[in-house]
Short mmCIF file of C-alpha atoms in Angstrom, two decimals:
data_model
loop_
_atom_site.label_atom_id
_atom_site.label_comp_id
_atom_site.label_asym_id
_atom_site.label_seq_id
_atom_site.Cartn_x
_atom_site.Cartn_y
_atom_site.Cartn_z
CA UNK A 1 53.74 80.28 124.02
CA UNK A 2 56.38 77.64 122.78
CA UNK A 3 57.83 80.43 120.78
CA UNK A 4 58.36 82.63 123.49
CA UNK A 5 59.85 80.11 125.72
CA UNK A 6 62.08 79.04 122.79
CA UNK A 7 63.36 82.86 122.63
CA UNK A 8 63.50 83.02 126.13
CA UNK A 9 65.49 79.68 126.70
CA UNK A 10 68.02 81.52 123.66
CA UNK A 11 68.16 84.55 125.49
CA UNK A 12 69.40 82.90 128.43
CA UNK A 13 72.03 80.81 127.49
CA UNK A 14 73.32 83.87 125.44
CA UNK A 15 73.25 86.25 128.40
CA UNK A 16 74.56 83.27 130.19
CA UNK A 17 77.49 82.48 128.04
CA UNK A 18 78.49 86.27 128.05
CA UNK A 19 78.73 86.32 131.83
CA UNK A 20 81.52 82.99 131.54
CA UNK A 21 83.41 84.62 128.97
CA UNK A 22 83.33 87.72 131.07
CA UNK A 23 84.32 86.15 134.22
CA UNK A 24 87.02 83.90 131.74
CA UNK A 25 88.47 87.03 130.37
CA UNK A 26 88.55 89.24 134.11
CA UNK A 27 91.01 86.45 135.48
CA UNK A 28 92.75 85.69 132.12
CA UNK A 29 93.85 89.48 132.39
CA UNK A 30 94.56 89.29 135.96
CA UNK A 31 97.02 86.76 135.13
CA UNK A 32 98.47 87.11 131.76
CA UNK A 33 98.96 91.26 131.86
CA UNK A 34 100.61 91.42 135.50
CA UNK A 35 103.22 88.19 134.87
CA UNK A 36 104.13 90.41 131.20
CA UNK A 37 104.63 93.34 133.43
CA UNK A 38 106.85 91.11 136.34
CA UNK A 39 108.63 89.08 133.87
CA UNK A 40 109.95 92.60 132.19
CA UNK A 41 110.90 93.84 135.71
CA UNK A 42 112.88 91.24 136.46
CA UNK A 43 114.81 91.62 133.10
CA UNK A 44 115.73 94.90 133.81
CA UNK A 45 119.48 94.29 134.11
CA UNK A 46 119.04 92.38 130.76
CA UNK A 47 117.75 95.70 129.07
CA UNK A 48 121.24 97.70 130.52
CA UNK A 49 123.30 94.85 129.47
CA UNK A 50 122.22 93.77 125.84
CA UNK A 51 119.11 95.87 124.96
CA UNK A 52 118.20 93.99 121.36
CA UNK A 53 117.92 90.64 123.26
CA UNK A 54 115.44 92.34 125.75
CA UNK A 55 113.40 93.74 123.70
CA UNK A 56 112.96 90.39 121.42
CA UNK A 57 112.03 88.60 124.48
CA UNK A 58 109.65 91.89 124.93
CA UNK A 59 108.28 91.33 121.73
CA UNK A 60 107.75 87.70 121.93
CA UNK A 61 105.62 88.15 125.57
CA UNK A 62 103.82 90.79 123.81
CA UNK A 63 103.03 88.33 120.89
CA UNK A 64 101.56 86.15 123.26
CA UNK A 65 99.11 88.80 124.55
CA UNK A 66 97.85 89.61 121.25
CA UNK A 67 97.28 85.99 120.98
CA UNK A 68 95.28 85.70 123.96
CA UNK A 69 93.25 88.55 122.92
CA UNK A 70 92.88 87.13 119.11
CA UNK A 71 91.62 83.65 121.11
CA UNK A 72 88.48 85.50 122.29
CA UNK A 73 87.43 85.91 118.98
CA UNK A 74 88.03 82.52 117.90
CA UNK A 75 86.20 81.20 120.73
CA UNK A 76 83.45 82.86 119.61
CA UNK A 77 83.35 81.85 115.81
CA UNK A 78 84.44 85.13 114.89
CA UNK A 79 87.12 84.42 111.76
CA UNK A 80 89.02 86.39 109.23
CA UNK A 81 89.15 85.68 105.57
CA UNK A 82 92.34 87.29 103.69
CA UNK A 83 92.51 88.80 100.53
CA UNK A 84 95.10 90.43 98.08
CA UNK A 85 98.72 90.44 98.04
CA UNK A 86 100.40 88.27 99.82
CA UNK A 87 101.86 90.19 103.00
CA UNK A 88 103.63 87.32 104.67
CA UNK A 89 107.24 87.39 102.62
CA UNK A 90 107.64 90.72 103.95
CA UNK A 91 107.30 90.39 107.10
CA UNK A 92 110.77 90.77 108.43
CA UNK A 93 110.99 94.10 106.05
CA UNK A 94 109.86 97.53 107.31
CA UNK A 95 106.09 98.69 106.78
CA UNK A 96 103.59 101.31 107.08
CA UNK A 97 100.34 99.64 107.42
CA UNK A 98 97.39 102.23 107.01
CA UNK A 99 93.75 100.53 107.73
CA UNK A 100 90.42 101.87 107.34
CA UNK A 101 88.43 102.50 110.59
CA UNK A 102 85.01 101.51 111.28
CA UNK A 103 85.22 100.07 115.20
CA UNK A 104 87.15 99.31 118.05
CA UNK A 105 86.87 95.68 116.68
CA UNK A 106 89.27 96.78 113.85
CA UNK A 107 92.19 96.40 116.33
CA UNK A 108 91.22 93.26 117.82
CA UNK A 109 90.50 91.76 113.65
CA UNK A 110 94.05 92.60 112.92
CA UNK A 111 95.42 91.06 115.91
CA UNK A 112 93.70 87.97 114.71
CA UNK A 113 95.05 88.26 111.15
CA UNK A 114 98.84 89.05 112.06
CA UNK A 115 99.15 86.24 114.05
CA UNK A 116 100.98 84.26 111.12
CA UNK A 117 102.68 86.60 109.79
CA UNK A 118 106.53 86.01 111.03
CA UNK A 119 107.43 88.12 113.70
CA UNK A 120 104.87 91.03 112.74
CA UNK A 121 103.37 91.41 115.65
CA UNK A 122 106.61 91.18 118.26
CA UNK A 123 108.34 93.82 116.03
CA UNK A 124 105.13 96.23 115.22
CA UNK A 125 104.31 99.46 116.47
CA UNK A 126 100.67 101.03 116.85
CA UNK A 127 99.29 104.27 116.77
CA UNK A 128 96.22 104.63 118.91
CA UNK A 129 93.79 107.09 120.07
CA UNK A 130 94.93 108.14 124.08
CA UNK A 131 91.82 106.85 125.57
CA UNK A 132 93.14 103.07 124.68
CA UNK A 133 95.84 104.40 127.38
CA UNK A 134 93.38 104.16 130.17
CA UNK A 135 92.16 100.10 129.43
CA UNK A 136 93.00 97.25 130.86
CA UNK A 137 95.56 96.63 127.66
CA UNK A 138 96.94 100.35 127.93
CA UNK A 139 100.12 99.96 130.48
CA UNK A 140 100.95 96.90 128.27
CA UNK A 141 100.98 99.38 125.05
CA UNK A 142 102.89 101.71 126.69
CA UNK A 143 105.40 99.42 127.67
CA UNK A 144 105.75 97.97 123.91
CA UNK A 145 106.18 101.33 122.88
CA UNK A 146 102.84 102.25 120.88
CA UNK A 147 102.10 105.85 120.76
CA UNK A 148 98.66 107.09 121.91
CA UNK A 149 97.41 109.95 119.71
CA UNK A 150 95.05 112.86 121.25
CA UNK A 151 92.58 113.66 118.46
CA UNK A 152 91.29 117.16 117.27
CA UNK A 153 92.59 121.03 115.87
CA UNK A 154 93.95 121.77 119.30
CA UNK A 155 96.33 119.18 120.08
CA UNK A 156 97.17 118.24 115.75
CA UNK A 157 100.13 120.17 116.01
CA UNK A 158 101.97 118.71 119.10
CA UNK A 159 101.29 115.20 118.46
CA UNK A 160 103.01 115.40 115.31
CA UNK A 161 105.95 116.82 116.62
CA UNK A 162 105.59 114.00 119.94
CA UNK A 163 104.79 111.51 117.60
CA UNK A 164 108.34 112.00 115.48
CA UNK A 165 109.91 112.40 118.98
CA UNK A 166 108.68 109.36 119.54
CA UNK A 167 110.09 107.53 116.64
CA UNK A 168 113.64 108.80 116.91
CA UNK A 169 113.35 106.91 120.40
CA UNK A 170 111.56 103.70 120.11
CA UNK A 171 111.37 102.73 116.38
CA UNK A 172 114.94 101.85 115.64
CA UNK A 173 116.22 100.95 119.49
CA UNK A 174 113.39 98.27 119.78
CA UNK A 175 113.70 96.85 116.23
CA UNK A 176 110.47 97.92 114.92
CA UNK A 177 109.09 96.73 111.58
CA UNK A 178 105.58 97.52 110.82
CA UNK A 179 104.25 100.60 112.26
CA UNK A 180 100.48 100.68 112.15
CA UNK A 181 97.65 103.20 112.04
CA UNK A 182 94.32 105.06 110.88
CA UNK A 183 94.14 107.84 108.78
CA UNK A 184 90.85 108.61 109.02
CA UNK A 185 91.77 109.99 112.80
CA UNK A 186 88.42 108.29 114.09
CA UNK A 187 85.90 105.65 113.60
CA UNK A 188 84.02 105.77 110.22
CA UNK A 189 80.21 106.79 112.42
CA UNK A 190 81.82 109.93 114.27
CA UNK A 191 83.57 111.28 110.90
CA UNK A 192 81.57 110.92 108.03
CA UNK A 193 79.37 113.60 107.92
CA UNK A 194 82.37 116.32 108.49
CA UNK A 195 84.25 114.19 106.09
CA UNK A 196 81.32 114.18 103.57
CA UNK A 197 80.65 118.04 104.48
CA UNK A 198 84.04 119.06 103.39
CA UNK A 199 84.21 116.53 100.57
CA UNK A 200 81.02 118.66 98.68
CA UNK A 201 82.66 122.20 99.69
CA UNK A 202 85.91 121.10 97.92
CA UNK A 203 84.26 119.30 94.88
CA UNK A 204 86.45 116.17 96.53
CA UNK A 205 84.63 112.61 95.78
CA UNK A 206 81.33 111.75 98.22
CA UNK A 207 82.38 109.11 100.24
CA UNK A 208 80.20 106.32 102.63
CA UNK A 209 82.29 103.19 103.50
CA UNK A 210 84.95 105.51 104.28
CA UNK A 211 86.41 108.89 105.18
CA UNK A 212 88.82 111.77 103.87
CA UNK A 213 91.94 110.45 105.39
CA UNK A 214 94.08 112.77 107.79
CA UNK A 215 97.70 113.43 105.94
CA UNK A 216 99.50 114.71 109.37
CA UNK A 217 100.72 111.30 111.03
CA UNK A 218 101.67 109.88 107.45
CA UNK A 219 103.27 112.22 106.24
CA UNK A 220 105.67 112.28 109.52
CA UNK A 221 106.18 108.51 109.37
CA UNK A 222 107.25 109.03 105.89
CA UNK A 223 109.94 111.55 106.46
CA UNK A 224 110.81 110.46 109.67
CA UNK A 225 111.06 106.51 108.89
CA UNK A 226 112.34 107.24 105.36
CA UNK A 227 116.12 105.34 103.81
CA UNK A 228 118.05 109.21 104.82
CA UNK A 229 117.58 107.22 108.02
CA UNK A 230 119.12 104.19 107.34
CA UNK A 231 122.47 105.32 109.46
CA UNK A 232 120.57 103.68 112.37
CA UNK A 233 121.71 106.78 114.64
CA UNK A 234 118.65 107.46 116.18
CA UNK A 235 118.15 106.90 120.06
CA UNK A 236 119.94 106.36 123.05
CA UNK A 237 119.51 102.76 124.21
CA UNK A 238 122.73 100.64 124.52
CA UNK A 239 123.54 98.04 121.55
CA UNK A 240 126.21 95.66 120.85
CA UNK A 241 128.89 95.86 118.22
CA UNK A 242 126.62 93.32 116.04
CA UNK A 243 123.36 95.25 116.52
CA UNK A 244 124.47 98.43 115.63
CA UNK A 245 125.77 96.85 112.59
CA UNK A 246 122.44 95.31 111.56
CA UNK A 247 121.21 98.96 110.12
CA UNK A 248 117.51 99.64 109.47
CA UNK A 249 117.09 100.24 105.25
CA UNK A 250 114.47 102.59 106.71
CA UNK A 251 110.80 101.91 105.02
CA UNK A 252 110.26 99.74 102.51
CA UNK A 253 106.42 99.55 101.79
CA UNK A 254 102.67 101.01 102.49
CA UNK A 255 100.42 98.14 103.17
CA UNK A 256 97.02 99.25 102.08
CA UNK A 257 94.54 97.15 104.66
CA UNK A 258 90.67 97.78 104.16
CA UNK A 259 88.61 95.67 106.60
CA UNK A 260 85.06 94.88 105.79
CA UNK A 261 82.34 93.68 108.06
CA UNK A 262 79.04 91.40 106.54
CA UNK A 263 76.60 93.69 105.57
CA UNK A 264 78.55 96.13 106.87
CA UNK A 265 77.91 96.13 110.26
CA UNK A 266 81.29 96.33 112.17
CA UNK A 267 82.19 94.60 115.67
CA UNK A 268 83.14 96.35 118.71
CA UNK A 269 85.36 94.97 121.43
CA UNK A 270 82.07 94.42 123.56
CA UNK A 271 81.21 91.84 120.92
CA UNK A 272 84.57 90.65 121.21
CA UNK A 273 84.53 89.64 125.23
CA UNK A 274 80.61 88.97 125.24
CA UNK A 275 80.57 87.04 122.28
CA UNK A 276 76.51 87.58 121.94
CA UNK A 277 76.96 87.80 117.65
CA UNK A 278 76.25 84.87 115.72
CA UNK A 279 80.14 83.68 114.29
CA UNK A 280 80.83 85.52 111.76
CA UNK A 281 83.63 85.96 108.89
CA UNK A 282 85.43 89.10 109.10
CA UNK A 283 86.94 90.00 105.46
CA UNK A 284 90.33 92.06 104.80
CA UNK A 285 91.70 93.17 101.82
CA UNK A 286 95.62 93.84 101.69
CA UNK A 287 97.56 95.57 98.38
CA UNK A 288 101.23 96.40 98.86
CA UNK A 289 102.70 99.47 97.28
CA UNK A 290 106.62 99.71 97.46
CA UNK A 291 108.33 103.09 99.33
CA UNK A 292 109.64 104.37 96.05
CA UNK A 293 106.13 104.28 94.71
CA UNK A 294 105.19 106.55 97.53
CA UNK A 295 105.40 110.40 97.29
CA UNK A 296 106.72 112.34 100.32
CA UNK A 297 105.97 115.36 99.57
CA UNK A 298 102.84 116.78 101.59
CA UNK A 299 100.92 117.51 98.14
CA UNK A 300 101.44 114.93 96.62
CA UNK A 301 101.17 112.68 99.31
CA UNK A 302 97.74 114.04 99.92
CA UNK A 303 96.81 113.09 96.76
CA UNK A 304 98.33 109.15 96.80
CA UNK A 305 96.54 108.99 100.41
CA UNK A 306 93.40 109.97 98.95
CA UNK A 307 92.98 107.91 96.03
CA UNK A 308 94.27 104.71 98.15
CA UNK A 309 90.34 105.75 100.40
CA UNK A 310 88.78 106.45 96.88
CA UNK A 311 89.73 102.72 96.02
CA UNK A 312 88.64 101.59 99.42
CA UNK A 313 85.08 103.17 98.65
CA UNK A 314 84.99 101.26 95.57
CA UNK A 315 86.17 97.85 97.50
CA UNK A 316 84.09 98.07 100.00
CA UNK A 317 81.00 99.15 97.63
CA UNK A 318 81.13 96.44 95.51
CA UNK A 319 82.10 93.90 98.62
CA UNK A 320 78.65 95.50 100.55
CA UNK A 321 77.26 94.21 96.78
CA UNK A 322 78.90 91.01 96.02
CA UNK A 323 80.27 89.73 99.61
CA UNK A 324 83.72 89.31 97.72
CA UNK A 325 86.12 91.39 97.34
CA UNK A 326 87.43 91.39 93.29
CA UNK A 327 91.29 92.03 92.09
CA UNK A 328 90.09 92.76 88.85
CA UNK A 329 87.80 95.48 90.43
CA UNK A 330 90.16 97.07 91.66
CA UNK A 331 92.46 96.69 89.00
CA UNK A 332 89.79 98.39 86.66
CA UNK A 333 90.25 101.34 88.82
CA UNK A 334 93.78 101.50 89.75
CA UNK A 335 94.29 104.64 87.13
CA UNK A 336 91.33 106.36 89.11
CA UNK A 337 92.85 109.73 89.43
CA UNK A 338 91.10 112.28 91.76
CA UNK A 339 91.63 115.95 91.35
CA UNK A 340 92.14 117.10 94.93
CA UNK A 341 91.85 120.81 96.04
CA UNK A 342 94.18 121.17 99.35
CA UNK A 343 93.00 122.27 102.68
CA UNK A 344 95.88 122.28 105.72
CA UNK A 345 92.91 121.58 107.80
CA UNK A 346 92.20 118.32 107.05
#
């Protein structure tokens, strides 16, 4: 009977708690998304007048968001413990960051771990599925200038071609650095048995932690976001004589990110604004590969994309093992090489 009281007592103040940080969260976005929204209304003659100094003020309120949103977790004892390279002395430099995808908690674990990082998150640009458009965080995204992604065969073709419209526009007006998204096209549960399916009919390797990554959105960041562009020509926003000067050197590196959950059970956002887990370390894993290391070509592209997953099986395999994540691991299999077979389906 004691026990049972004792579980029900903990089940109350859990549901309990969950309700304040609810109710917490409900008026902190009542407050904190509408003044972003105002504030950049009001600077509207700013934006016609000197367009760089806009959208670092932008940037900055935007900053502040992902801060408030990265507070939730910390609230709740849910932390992030870096490994790797080093990403921080390139954070003023341009960057593609490609992450592995397990949850809707992946977004909320990198806002937590760019925090630090310079002005990363002011200057960064995500690529999101188009249902994040409809939340309570979408009209900020839009604003920023993130592009939201429709998934699936019917729509691949347009978004690519929307999605390089898109960064002729945006990228180089706003002062984008790091430009950040999923290859995998979806969350690790929904993919990985048409992943693994196609994987055995193509003799490619048999993947769990992870899935066959998509080469479409890559592969037009790379072109489009490549040194050819480094005249700084693209767009149509006003810029001073200084500005203009201050050309982009176009991309500079890949940031490999793998994120790994303990015992490999990934948090959601609902975790994230209930807080009903137990604190708990979040773990991710960054390597840095330079642009010229980086193939543009579609084949061989495809086949530096999927080694990069290959290596993030292994990671994640022996982290799932070892609850570490080990350089000389993945050192040991840094001349890995995979033979691919091709498929312009994938």
């Amino acid at each position: 009977m004691a026990q049972l009281l004792d579980g029900a007592s903990k089940l109350g103040w859990v549901l309990l708690k969950a309700v304040l940080r609810f109710v917490f969260m409900f008026f902190n976005n009542c407050v904190a998304i509408p003044s972003y929204c105002l504030y950049l209304l009001l600077l509207q003659p700013l934006r016609i007048w000197d367009s760089y100094t806009f959208w670092h003020i932008e940037g900055v309120m935007f900053k502040w968001l992902l801060g408030m949103v990265s507070s939730w977790g910390w609230i709740a004892g849910y932390t992030v413990t870096e490994w790797g390279d080093d990403v921080r002395p390139i954070s003023e430099e341009a960057a593609m960051v490609i992450v592995n995808h397990q949850s809707t908690g992946d977004v909320c674990t990198l806002m937590m771990c760019l925090q630090d990082k310079g002005t990363v998150v002011q200057k960064m640009m995500w690529l999101m599925d188009h249902v994040f458009k409809y939340t309570n965080f979408g009209l900020v995204s839009l604003i920023h200038g993130d592009f939201f992604i429709r998934q699936g065969k019917a729509h691949r073709d347009k978004q690519l071609i929307y999605l390089k419209d898109h960064l002729d526009k945006y990228y180089y007006n706003r002062d984008r650095k790091w430009i950040v998204l999923f290859p995998e096209g979806g969350f690790l549960r929904k993919r990985r048995e048409t992943s693994q399916l196609f994987a055995k009919k193509h003799s490619l390797p048999h993947l769990t932690h992870v899935t066959l990554p998509r080469l479409g959105a890559t592969h037009v960041i790379l072109k489009t976001l490549s040194a050819q562009q480094e005249n700084g020509s693209l767009g149509c926003e006003t810029r001073t004589t200084n500005q203009t000067a201050n050309k982009h050197k176009g991309l500079q590196w890949v940031i490999d990110v793998t994120i790994a959950y303990p015992k490999a059970r990934p948090m959601d956002i609902q975790t994230w604004i209930f807080g009903y887990r137990p604190p708990t370390v979040t773990h991710v894993h960054y390597r840095m590969y330079p642009i010229k290391d980086v193939p543009v070509e579609a084949e061989a592209l495809t086949d530096w994309l999927y080694q990069r997953f290959v290596e993030k099986e292994k990671l994640l395999t022996y982290f799932y093992d070892k609850e570490v994540f080990s350089r000389h691991f993945l050192q040991k299999w840094s001349s890995f090489t995979v033979q691919l077979i091709k498929d312009s389906s994938l």
